[in-house]
PDB file of C-alpha atoms in Angstrom:
ATOM      1  CA  TYR W   1      12.382   0.164 -12.433  1.00  0.00           C
ATOM      2  CA  LEU W   2      10.386  -2.090 -10.113  1.00  0.00           C
ATOM      3  CA  LEU W   3       9.775  -0.313  -6.903  1.00  0.00           C
ATOM      4  CA  ASP W   4       7.959  -1.640  -3.663  1.00  0.00           C
ATOM      5  CA  GLY W   5       6.404   0.940  -1.435  1.00  0.00           C
ATOM      6  CA  PHE W   6       7.749   3.883  -3.313  1.00  0.00           C
ATOM      7  CA  PRO W   7       6.589   6.642  -3.989  1.00  0.00           C
ATOM      8  CA  ARG W   8       4.569   7.122  -0.686  1.00  0.00           C
ATOM      9  CA  SER W   9       3.740  10.655  -1.438  1.00  0.00           C
ATOM     10  CA  LEU W  10       2.760  12.938  -4.415  1.00  0.00           C
ATOM     11  CA  ASP W  11       5.921  14.854  -3.975  1.00  0.00           C
ATOM     12  CA  GLN W  12       7.974  11.648  -4.328  1.00  0.00           C
ATOM     13  CA  ALA W  13       5.942  10.623  -7.421  1.00  0.00           C
ATOM     14  CA  LYS W  14       6.442  13.893  -9.040  1.00  0.00           C
ATOM     15  CA  MET W  15      10.255  13.979  -8.309  1.00  0.00           C
ATOM     16  CA  PHE W  16      10.748  10.490  -9.644  1.00  0.00           C
ATOM     17  CA  GLU W  17       9.018  11.383 -12.802  1.00  0.00           C
ATOM     18  CA  LYS W  18      10.966  14.704 -13.250  1.00  0.00           C
ATOM     19  CA  ASP W  19      14.307  13.237 -12.441  1.00  0.00           C
ATOM     20  CA  LEU W  20      14.275   9.770 -13.855  1.00  0.00           C
ATOM     21  CA  MET W  21      11.302   8.928 -16.109  1.00  0.00           C
ATOM     22  CA  PRO W  22       7.566   8.903 -16.356  1.00  0.00           C
ATOM     23  CA  CYS W  23       5.854   6.063 -14.478  1.00  0.00           C
ATOM     24  CA  SER W  24       4.765   3.338 -16.867  1.00  0.00           C
ATOM     25  CA  PHE W  25       2.192   1.838 -14.534  1.00  0.00           C
ATOM     26  CA  ALA W  26       1.635   1.250 -10.860  1.00  0.00           C
ATOM     27  CA  ILE W  27      -0.265  -1.364  -8.918  1.00  0.00           C
ATOM     28  CA  ASN W  28      -2.219  -0.648  -5.856  1.00  0.00           C
ATOM     29  CA  PHE W  29      -3.131  -3.637  -3.648  1.00  0.00           C
ATOM     30  CA  LYS W  30      -6.512  -2.363  -2.271  1.00  0.00           C
ATOM     31  CA  CYS W  31      -7.834  -3.603   1.003  1.00  0.00           C
ATOM     32  CA  ASP W  32     -10.425  -2.459   3.473  1.00  0.00           C
ATOM     33  CA  ASP W  33      -8.892  -0.987   6.555  1.00  0.00           C
ATOM     34  CA  GLU W  34     -10.763  -3.446   8.877  1.00  0.00           C
ATOM     35  CA  VAL W  35      -9.250  -6.281   6.922  1.00  0.00           C
ATOM     36  CA  LEU W  36      -5.759  -4.797   7.213  1.00  0.00           C
ATOM     37  CA  ILE W  37      -6.308  -4.055  10.993  1.00  0.00           C
ATOM     38  CA  GLU W  38      -7.268  -7.751  11.451  1.00  0.00           C
ATOM     39  CA  ARG W  39      -4.398  -9.000   9.603  1.00  0.00           C
ATOM     40  CA  CYS W  40      -1.889  -6.849  11.516  1.00  0.00           C
ATOM     41  CA  LEU W  41      -3.408  -7.864  14.777  1.00  0.00           C
ATOM     42  CA  LYS W  42      -3.108 -11.567  13.681  1.00  0.00           C
ATOM     43  CA  ARG W  43       0.542 -10.847  12.719  1.00  0.00           C
ATOM     44  CA  ALA W  44       1.005  -9.477  16.331  1.00  0.00           C
ATOM     45  CA  GLU W  45      -0.674 -12.760  17.813  1.00  0.00           C
ATOM     46  CA  ASP W  46       1.693 -14.877  15.646  1.00  0.00           C
ATOM     47  CA  GLY W  47       4.825 -13.026  17.031  1.00  0.00           C
ATOM     48  CA  SER W  48       5.713 -10.384  14.616  1.00  0.00           C
ATOM     49  CA  GLY W  49       8.125  -8.849  17.273  1.00  0.00           C
ATOM     50  CA  ARG W  50       6.624  -5.330  16.497  1.00  0.00           C
ATOM     51  CA  VAL W  51       5.789  -3.474  19.608  1.00  0.00           C
ATOM     52  CA  ASP W  52       3.638  -1.205  17.637  1.00  0.00           C
ATOM     53  CA  ASP W  53       1.235  -3.935  16.286  1.00  0.00           C
ATOM     54  CA  ASN W  54      -1.675  -2.815  18.360  1.00  0.00           C
ATOM     55  CA  LYS W  55      -5.032  -1.459  17.112  1.00  0.00           C
ATOM     56  CA  GLU W  56      -4.440   2.174  18.167  1.00  0.00           C
ATOM     57  CA  THR W  57      -1.087   2.426  16.314  1.00  0.00           C
ATOM     58  CA  ILE W  58      -2.210   0.514  13.412  1.00  0.00           C
ATOM     59  CA  MET W  59      -5.094   2.920  12.930  1.00  0.00           C
ATOM     60  CA  LYS W  60      -2.674   5.751  13.174  1.00  0.00           C
ATOM     61  CA  ARG W  61      -0.488   4.324  10.592  1.00  0.00           C
ATOM     62  CA  LEU W  62      -3.428   3.703   8.271  1.00  0.00           C
ATOM     63  CA  LYS W  63      -4.542   7.322   8.666  1.00  0.00           C
ATOM     64  CA  THR W  64      -0.925   8.523   7.687  1.00  0.00           C
ATOM     65  CA  PHE W  65      -0.829   6.091   4.826  1.00  0.00           C
ATOM     66  CA  HIS W  66      -4.255   7.371   3.552  1.00  0.00           C
ATOM     67  CA  ASP W  67      -3.165  11.065   4.009  1.00  0.00           C
ATOM     68  CA  GLU W  68       0.070  10.531   2.177  1.00  0.00           C
ATOM     69  CA  THR W  69      -0.678   7.954  -0.335  1.00  0.00           C
ATOM     70  CA  ASP W  70      -4.179   8.315  -1.614  1.00  0.00           C
ATOM     71  CA  PRO W  71      -3.421  11.485  -3.553  1.00  0.00           C
ATOM     72  CA  THR W  72      -0.438   9.532  -5.147  1.00  0.00           C
ATOM     73  CA  ILE W  73      -2.498   6.496  -6.093  1.00  0.00           C
ATOM     74  CA  GLU W  74      -4.950   9.003  -7.822  1.00  0.00           C
ATOM     75  CA  TYR W  75      -2.100  10.730  -9.522  1.00  0.00           C
ATOM     76  CA  LEU W  76      -0.331   7.641 -10.865  1.00  0.00           C
ATOM     77  CA  LYS W  77      -3.807   6.141 -11.993  1.00  0.00           C
ATOM     78  CA  CYS W  78      -2.899   2.815 -10.482  1.00  0.00           C
ATOM     79  CA  ILE W  79      -4.075  -0.511 -11.450  1.00  0.00           C
ATOM     80  CA  GLU W  80      -6.027  -1.774  -8.457  1.00  0.00           C
ATOM     81  CA  ILE W  81      -5.879  -5.367  -7.288  1.00  0.00           C
ATOM     82  CA  ASP W  82      -8.441  -6.562  -4.528  1.00  0.00           C
ATOM     83  CA  ALA W  83      -5.990  -7.625  -1.783  1.00  0.00           C
ATOM     84  CA  SER W  84      -8.674  -8.736   0.490  1.00  0.00           C
ATOM     85  CA  GLN W  85      -8.666 -12.147  -1.321  1.00  0.00           C
ATOM     86  CA  SER W  86      -6.466 -15.002  -0.585  1.00  0.00           C
ATOM     87  CA  VAL W  87      -2.777 -14.770  -1.403  1.00  0.00           C
ATOM     88  CA  GLU W  88      -3.369 -17.255  -4.474  1.00  0.00           C
ATOM     89  CA  GLN W  89      -6.182 -15.053  -5.802  1.00  0.00           C
ATOM     90  CA  VAL W  90      -4.132 -11.942  -5.451  1.00  0.00           C
ATOM     91  CA  TRP W  91      -1.265 -13.586  -7.256  1.00  0.00           C
ATOM     92  CA  GLU W  92      -3.581 -14.702 -10.145  1.00  0.00           C
ATOM     93  CA  GLU W  93      -4.703 -11.192 -10.649  1.00  0.00           C
ATOM     94  CA  VAL W  94      -1.057 -10.010 -10.568  1.00  0.00           C
ATOM     95  CA  GLU W  95      -0.012 -12.388 -13.235  1.00  0.00           C
TER      96      GLU W  95
END
């Protein structure tokens, strides 16, 4: 299976492995929160259409992400790729 954005929680990861199969590997695209905030705010400037693309909401979403997903990343022993680089550089690492 190739899954994007799943599992988001440790419970989901354990359920997947119990019900389907062990995870072969997982990739975590790691990026500093400040870079992510800048990118989301830029997306808003470019007309993303998301009404929640503002700094306060983005910071809340990041906190939820870290609270839910960081333990999952640790559990799955993810391969980490520096996503603060350019799209081309990130793609090179993925290949």
